[in-house]
GROMACS .gro file of C-alpha atoms in nm:
model
  312
    1MET     CA    1  -1.567  -5.342  -1.194
    2THR     CA    2  -1.197  -5.353  -1.277
    3THR     CA    3  -1.271  -5.321  -1.646
    4ASN     CA    4  -1.486  -5.011  -1.589
    5ALA     CA    5  -1.219  -4.851  -1.374
    6GLN     CA    6  -0.952  -4.922  -1.633
    7SER     CA    7  -1.182  -4.789  -1.906
    8SER     CA    8  -1.242  -4.471  -1.706
    9LEU     CA    9  -0.870  -4.419  -1.659
   10ALA     CA   10  -0.811  -4.473  -2.026
   11THR     CA   11  -1.084  -4.222  -2.115
   12HIS     CA   12  -0.968  -3.962  -1.861
   13PRO     CA   13  -0.592  -4.002  -1.825
   14ILE     CA   14  -0.417  -3.806  -1.547
   15SER     CA   15  -0.207  -3.578  -1.762
   16PRO     CA   16   0.068  -3.343  -1.639
   17LYS     CA   17  -0.167  -3.056  -1.724
   18ASN     CA   18  -0.440  -3.199  -1.497
   19ILE     CA   19  -0.188  -3.252  -1.217
   20GLN     CA   20  -0.078  -2.889  -1.244
   21LYS     CA   21  -0.443  -2.781  -1.233
   22TRP     CA   22  -0.510  -2.973  -0.910
   23VAL     CA   23  -0.188  -2.851  -0.751
   24LYS     CA   24  -0.294  -2.492  -0.820
   25ILE     CA   25  -0.637  -2.557  -0.667
   26ILE     CA   26  -0.484  -2.709  -0.354
   27ILE     CA   27  -0.242  -2.416  -0.318
   28LEU     CA   28  -0.527  -2.165  -0.356
   29LEU     CA   29  -0.732  -2.346  -0.093
   30PHE     CA   30  -0.434  -2.346   0.143
   31LEU     CA   31  -0.373  -1.974   0.088
   32ASN     CA   32  -0.740  -1.902   0.150
   33VAL     CA   33  -0.722  -2.081   0.483
   34ILE     CA   34  -0.418  -1.872   0.579
   35ALA     CA   35  -0.594  -1.554   0.468
   36LEU     CA   36  -0.899  -1.638   0.677
   37ASP     CA   37  -0.679  -1.679   0.983
   38ALA     CA   38  -0.484  -1.360   0.914
   39LYS     CA   39  -0.793  -1.151   0.832
   40PRO     CA   40  -1.077  -1.228   1.072
   41SER     CA   41  -1.438  -1.180   0.974
   42GLN     CA   42  -1.568  -0.827   1.015
   43GLU     CA   43  -1.921  -0.951   1.077
   44ILE     CA   44  -2.029  -0.901   1.438
   45PRO     CA   45  -2.162  -1.232   1.571
   46PRO     CA   46  -2.509  -1.229   1.729
   47ILE     CA   47  -2.564  -1.289   2.098
   48SER     CA   48  -2.705  -1.639   2.136
   49ASP     CA   49  -3.038  -1.725   2.297
   50GLN     CA   50  -2.857  -1.934   2.557
   51SER     CA   51  -2.668  -1.624   2.673
   52HIS     CA   52  -2.996  -1.449   2.753
   53THR     CA   53  -3.101  -1.741   2.975
   54LEU     CA   54  -2.809  -1.674   3.213
   55PHE     CA   55  -2.746  -1.303   3.166
   56GLU     CA   56  -2.918  -0.970   3.143
   57ILE     CA   57  -2.750  -0.803   2.845
   58GLN     CA   58  -2.699  -0.428   2.836
   59SER     CA   59  -2.544  -0.217   2.562
   60LEU     CA   60  -2.435   0.143   2.610
   61TYR     CA   61  -2.187   0.401   2.486
   62ILE     CA   62  -1.941   0.587   2.706
   63ARG     CA   63  -1.743   0.886   2.581
   64SER     CA   64  -1.380   0.940   2.673
   65LYS     CA   65  -1.210   1.266   2.767
   66THR     CA   66  -1.071   1.274   2.413
   67ASN     CA   67  -1.428   1.266   2.277
   68THR     CA   68  -1.411   0.906   2.155
   69ASN     CA   69  -1.723   0.693   2.190
   70TYR     CA   70  -1.683   0.332   2.308
   71HIS     CA   71  -1.941   0.058   2.276
   72ILE     CA   72  -1.969  -0.121   2.609
   73GLN     CA   73  -2.162  -0.448   2.635
   74ILE     CA   74  -2.240  -0.584   2.981
   75ALA     CA   75  -2.363  -0.932   3.071
   76LYS     CA   76  -2.494  -0.933   3.427
   77PRO     CA   77  -2.598  -1.269   3.573
   78HIS     CA   78  -2.965  -1.320   3.654
   79ALA     CA   79  -2.839  -1.493   3.969
   80PRO     CA   80  -2.791  -1.262   4.271
   81ALA     CA   81  -2.442  -1.138   4.351
   82PRO     CA   82  -2.229  -1.344   4.590
   83GLN     CA   83  -2.146  -1.191   4.927
   84ASN     CA   84  -1.814  -1.055   4.796
   85GLY     CA   85  -1.966  -0.936   4.469
   86TYR     CA   86  -1.948  -1.077   4.117
   87PRO     CA   87  -1.620  -1.185   3.959
   88ILE     CA   88  -1.576  -0.977   3.646
   89LEU     CA   89  -1.406  -1.030   3.311
   90TYR     CA   90  -1.325  -0.736   3.083
   91MET     CA   91  -1.251  -0.814   2.718
   92LEU     CA   92  -1.103  -0.593   2.448
   93ASP     CA   93  -1.235  -0.614   2.090
   94GLY     CA   94  -1.578  -0.636   2.250
   95ASN     CA   95  -1.771  -0.609   1.923
   96ALA     CA   96  -1.626  -0.941   1.811
   97PHE     CA   97  -1.540  -1.119   2.135
   98PHE     CA   98  -1.829  -1.042   2.371
   99PRO     CA   99  -2.079  -1.287   2.213
  100ARG     CA  100  -1.812  -1.556   2.181
  101ALA     CA  101  -1.701  -1.515   2.541
  102LEU     CA  102  -2.058  -1.565   2.663
  103ASP     CA  103  -2.093  -1.890   2.469
  104ILE     CA  104  -1.754  -2.016   2.587
  105PHE     CA  105  -1.841  -1.937   2.948
  106ILE     CA  106  -2.172  -2.122   2.919
  107SER     CA  107  -2.000  -2.432   2.780
  108ILE     CA  108  -1.759  -2.426   3.078
  109TRP     CA  109  -2.039  -2.359   3.328
  110ARG     CA  110  -2.236  -2.659   3.201
  111GLN     CA  111  -1.935  -2.877   3.280
  112TYR     CA  112  -1.867  -2.710   3.614
  113PRO     CA  113  -2.198  -2.566   3.741
  114GLN     CA  114  -2.045  -2.495   4.083
  115ILE     CA  115  -1.844  -2.199   3.949
  116THR     CA  116  -1.976  -1.848   4.010
  117ILE     CA  117  -2.137  -1.681   3.712
  118PRO     CA  118  -1.939  -1.360   3.646
  119ILE     CA  119  -2.016  -1.027   3.492
  120ILE     CA  120  -1.864  -1.020   3.144
  121ILE     CA  121  -1.789  -0.688   2.977
  122GLY     CA  122  -1.695  -0.627   2.615
  123ILE     CA  123  -1.506  -0.305   2.543
  124GLY     CA  124  -1.562  -0.226   2.177
  125HIS     CA  125  -1.545   0.061   1.934
  126ASP     CA  126  -1.837   0.263   1.802
  127SER     CA  127  -1.824   0.083   1.469
  128PRO     CA  128  -2.035  -0.156   1.261
  129LEU     CA  129  -1.724  -0.372   1.222
  130ALA     CA  130  -1.616  -0.658   1.445
  131PHE     CA  131  -1.263  -0.515   1.438
  132ASP     CA  132  -1.212  -0.146   1.363
  133THR     CA  133  -0.850  -0.183   1.255
  134LYS     CA  134  -0.758   0.184   1.259
  135ALA     CA  135  -0.924   0.255   1.595
  136ARG     CA  136  -0.788  -0.052   1.772
  137THR     CA  137  -0.434   0.010   1.646
  138PHE     CA  138  -0.444   0.364   1.781
  139ASP     CA  139  -0.604   0.274   2.114
  140TYR     CA  140  -0.414  -0.044   2.192
  141MET     CA  141  -0.064   0.054   2.086
  142PRO     CA  142   0.164   0.279   2.293
  143THR     CA  143   0.357   0.584   2.184
  144LEU     CA  144   0.690   0.513   2.014
  145ASP     CA  145   0.995   0.728   1.958
  146SER     CA  146   1.015   0.905   1.623
  147GLN     CA  147   1.242   0.647   1.462
  148LEU     CA  148   1.021   0.350   1.552
  149ALA     CA  149   0.701   0.546   1.483
  150ALA     CA  150   0.810   0.583   1.121
  151LYS     CA  151   0.830   0.204   1.096
  152PHE     CA  152   0.524   0.116   1.305
  153SER     CA  153   0.253   0.370   1.234
  154GLY     CA  154  -0.099   0.416   1.364
  155GLY     CA  155  -0.047   0.373   1.738
  156GLY     CA  156   0.002   0.617   2.023
  157GLY     CA  157  -0.336   0.622   2.197
  158ALA     CA  158  -0.277   0.360   2.468
  159LYS     CA  159  -0.226   0.613   2.747
  160ASP     CA  160  -0.555   0.789   2.672
  161PHE     CA  161  -0.737   0.457   2.636
  162LEU     CA  162  -0.607   0.344   2.975
  163ASP     CA  163  -0.729   0.674   3.118
  164PHE     CA  164  -1.074   0.604   2.971
  165ILE     CA  165  -1.083   0.263   3.137
  166THR     CA  166  -0.969   0.385   3.479
  167THR     CA  167  -1.160   0.716   3.497
  168LYS     CA  168  -1.475   0.646   3.294
  169LEU     CA  169  -1.549   0.277   3.251
  170LEU     CA  170  -1.447   0.130   3.587
  171PRO     CA  171  -1.622   0.400   3.795
  172HIS     CA  172  -1.942   0.334   3.598
  173ILE     CA  173  -1.919  -0.041   3.657
  174HIS     CA  174  -1.836  -0.014   4.027
  175LYS     CA  175  -2.115   0.237   4.082
  176ASN     CA  176  -2.382   0.019   3.922
  177TYR     CA  177  -2.276  -0.338   4.004
  178SER     CA  178  -2.154  -0.536   4.302
  179ILE     CA  179  -1.798  -0.633   4.207
  180ASP     CA  180  -1.538  -0.856   4.371
  181SER     CA  181  -1.224  -0.649   4.311
  182GLN     CA  182  -1.008  -0.950   4.403
  183LYS     CA  183  -1.145  -1.132   4.100
  184SER     CA  184  -1.129  -0.886   3.813
  185ALA     CA  185  -0.969  -1.010   3.491
  186PHE     CA  186  -0.857  -0.823   3.181
  187PHE     CA  187  -0.825  -1.005   2.847
  188GLY     CA  188  -0.674  -0.888   2.520
  189HIS     CA  189  -0.563  -1.074   2.207
  190SER     CA  190  -0.298  -0.975   1.950
  191PHE     CA  191  -0.283  -0.592   1.959
  192GLY     CA  192  -0.521  -0.626   2.254
  193GLY     CA  193  -0.262  -0.852   2.415
  194ILE     CA  194  -0.013  -0.567   2.385
  195PHE     CA  195  -0.256  -0.330   2.557
  196ALA     CA  196  -0.313  -0.582   2.837
  197LEU     CA  197   0.063  -0.575   2.894
  198PHE     CA  198   0.061  -0.194   2.875
  199VAL     CA  199  -0.193  -0.181   3.159
  200LEU     CA  200   0.009  -0.438   3.352
  201PHE     CA  201   0.328  -0.233   3.321
  202ASN     CA  202   0.173   0.107   3.390
  203ALA     CA  203  -0.120   0.045   3.626
  204PRO     CA  204  -0.092  -0.312   3.758
  205GLN     CA  205  -0.335  -0.241   4.042
  206THR     CA  206  -0.621  -0.191   3.794
  207PHE     CA  207  -0.705  -0.562   3.769
  208SER     CA  208  -0.622  -0.874   3.969
  209HIS     CA  209  -0.584  -1.111   3.672
  210TYR     CA  210  -0.420  -1.034   3.335
  211ILE     CA  211  -0.443  -1.248   3.021
  212SER     CA  212  -0.230  -1.138   2.727
  213ALA     CA  213  -0.322  -1.373   2.444
  214SER     CA  214  -0.083  -1.395   2.148
  215PRO     CA  215   0.056  -1.045   2.208
  216SER     CA  216   0.198  -0.885   1.893
  217LEU     CA  217   0.542  -0.836   2.046
  218TRP     CA  218   0.691  -0.758   1.706
  219TRP     CA  219   0.512  -0.421   1.702
  220GLY     CA  220   0.742  -0.138   1.800
  221GLU     CA  221   1.015  -0.396   1.861
  222ALA     CA  222   0.864  -0.438   2.210
  223SER     CA  223   1.018  -0.104   2.312
  224PHE     CA  224   0.727  -0.039   2.549
  225ILE     CA  225   0.843  -0.322   2.779
  226PRO     CA  226   1.041  -0.164   3.065
  227THR     CA  227   1.359  -0.320   3.196
  228ARG     CA  228   1.206  -0.312   3.542
  229THR     CA  229   0.835  -0.280   3.602
  230PRO     CA  230   0.612  -0.138   3.877
  231LEU     CA  231   0.503  -0.495   3.947
  232LEU     CA  232   0.736  -0.526   4.244
  233THR     CA  233   0.525  -0.272   4.434
  234HIS     CA  234   0.186  -0.410   4.329
  235TYR     CA  235   0.183  -0.757   4.187
  236PRO     CA  236  -0.141  -0.899   4.042
  237THR     CA  237  -0.284  -1.232   4.151
  238SER     CA  238  -0.222  -1.388   3.811
  239ILE     CA  239  -0.053  -1.311   3.481
  240ILE     CA  240  -0.104  -1.545   3.187
  241ILE     CA  241   0.056  -1.509   2.845
  242THR     CA  242  -0.062  -1.748   2.575
  243ARG     CA  243   0.051  -1.827   2.223
  244GLY     CA  244  -0.055  -2.077   1.959
  245SER     CA  245   0.208  -2.339   1.879
  246LYS     CA  246   0.163  -2.270   1.506
  247GLU     CA  247   0.210  -1.895   1.531
  248VAL     CA  248   0.503  -1.757   1.336
  249GLY     CA  249   0.716  -1.475   1.477
  250LYS     CA  250   0.827  -1.172   1.278
  251ASP     CA  251   1.173  -1.031   1.219
  252THR     CA  252   1.105  -0.736   1.452
  253GLU     CA  253   1.011  -0.963   1.745
  254VAL     CA  254   1.302  -0.902   1.983
  255ILE     CA  255   1.137  -1.096   2.268
  256ASN     CA  256   0.881  -1.374   2.243
  257ALA     CA  257   0.588  -1.451   2.472
  258GLN     CA  258   0.763  -1.731   2.658
  259LYS     CA  259   1.073  -1.523   2.731
  260LEU     CA  260   0.857  -1.234   2.848
  261ALA     CA  261   0.669  -1.461   3.089
  262LEU     CA  262   1.002  -1.584   3.225
  263THR     CA  263   1.125  -1.227   3.275
  264LEU     CA  264   0.808  -1.132   3.463
  265SER     CA  265   0.822  -1.441   3.681
  266GLN     CA  266   1.178  -1.353   3.781
  267GLN     CA  267   1.054  -1.014   3.904
  268SER     CA  268   0.762  -1.162   4.096
  269PRO     CA  269   0.759  -1.241   4.468
  270ASN     CA  270   0.548  -1.539   4.361
  271PRO     CA  271   0.697  -1.674   4.035
  272ALA     CA  272   0.419  -1.934   4.005
  273SER     CA  273   0.167  -1.653   3.950
  274VAL     CA  274   0.316  -1.589   3.603
  275VAL     CA  275   0.227  -1.855   3.350
  276TYR     CA  276   0.309  -1.910   2.984
  277ILE     CA  277   0.069  -2.142   2.801
  278GLU     CA  278   0.133  -2.273   2.451
  279LEU     CA  279  -0.191  -2.372   2.282
  280GLU     CA  280  -0.110  -2.686   2.087
  281GLY     CA  281  -0.191  -2.686   1.717
  282LYS     CA  282  -0.335  -2.333   1.720
  283THR     CA  283  -0.260  -2.041   1.492
  284HIS     CA  284  -0.276  -1.672   1.584
  285GLY     CA  285  -0.648  -1.639   1.515
  286GLY     CA  286  -0.733  -2.000   1.587
  287SER     CA  287  -0.606  -1.969   1.943
  288ILE     CA  288  -0.868  -1.712   2.048
  289PRO     CA  289  -1.139  -1.949   2.184
  290ASP     CA  290  -0.881  -2.151   2.376
  291ALA     CA  291  -0.727  -1.837   2.524
  292MET     CA  292  -1.071  -1.713   2.629
  293SER     CA  293  -1.136  -2.048   2.795
  294VAL     CA  294  -0.807  -2.019   2.984
  295ALA     CA  295  -0.902  -1.667   3.100
  296ILE     CA  296  -1.243  -1.778   3.226
  297LYS     CA  297  -1.119  -2.090   3.403
  298ASN     CA  298  -0.827  -1.907   3.561
  299LEU     CA  299  -1.061  -1.642   3.705
  300LEU     CA  300  -1.342  -1.866   3.826
  301CYS     CA  301  -1.221  -2.217   3.897
  302ALA     CA  302  -1.080  -2.339   4.224
  303PRO     CA  303  -0.736  -2.502   4.188
  304ASN     CA  304  -0.749  -2.834   4.005
  305LEU     CA  305  -1.122  -2.800   3.925
  306CYS     CA  306  -1.114  -2.698   3.559
  307PRO     CA  307  -0.837  -2.838   3.339
  308ILE     CA  308  -0.623  -2.572   3.172
  309PRO     CA  309  -0.376  -2.651   2.890
  310SER     CA  310  -0.029  -2.745   3.007
  311LYS     CA  311   0.150  -2.455   3.171
  312LYS     CA  312   0.510  -2.401   3.072
   0.00000   0.00000   0.00000
């Protein structure tokens, strides 16, 4: 055995050229992994069979006042509504996140079957893509002054998108479903996390629970964050800001997620209602399932029922 191994090494020596070849391969593999995290798949995932066992799935399109069509996916539980109505979770990037959110909820529900099955709504764009980059940048990002707009282009539609949600989408949902308005959560990730904060700062009464996952606070140098917010007059039940521990900030990030959470907690009559959660070992894209899990558990679980990653 030793002789064969030595013979093999003698026949195929590890030359400097071979070492360089393998180093290049390893580097390429590493860069591919980074690219996959930075550029998510544009393929829309299918809705699983298990989701249909718990939910009635509906898909429709609602047009905004600005003549933009939005793809709305609604998962209504087969179970009858509780006395106070269904808890409800709204998710941005619905094309991509709606199917994933259903599967994540089901995995949590199987562990904790006593939780109420909510209505889950995906707010997506009228696009064959999981993420319509141009449309989501425009809709999710607020207007900037001319100097910043030259540096951070493509945004400016957040006010109109918020108007669509409050004057078109929510009235449709409340007209057709029994909703518990004390348990209505709004989830956004990345640019969607910025829009979740935009709603929080401009219309905090819209939802009771806000989850801003890995908000891209570098965009616009966070100029949309007011020094003081309307939160003192209407404070939500819960505000959660998450971030993966392996996320890397950008030069234009003048405030990070943890500092923002601290600022909001200092303005709150109940500082404990504002939580920053660092998702250990997770990157920007890799943190999405964990952040969704946090959003679902925070909305549905009684205190100390469902474990949530360490709050900081």
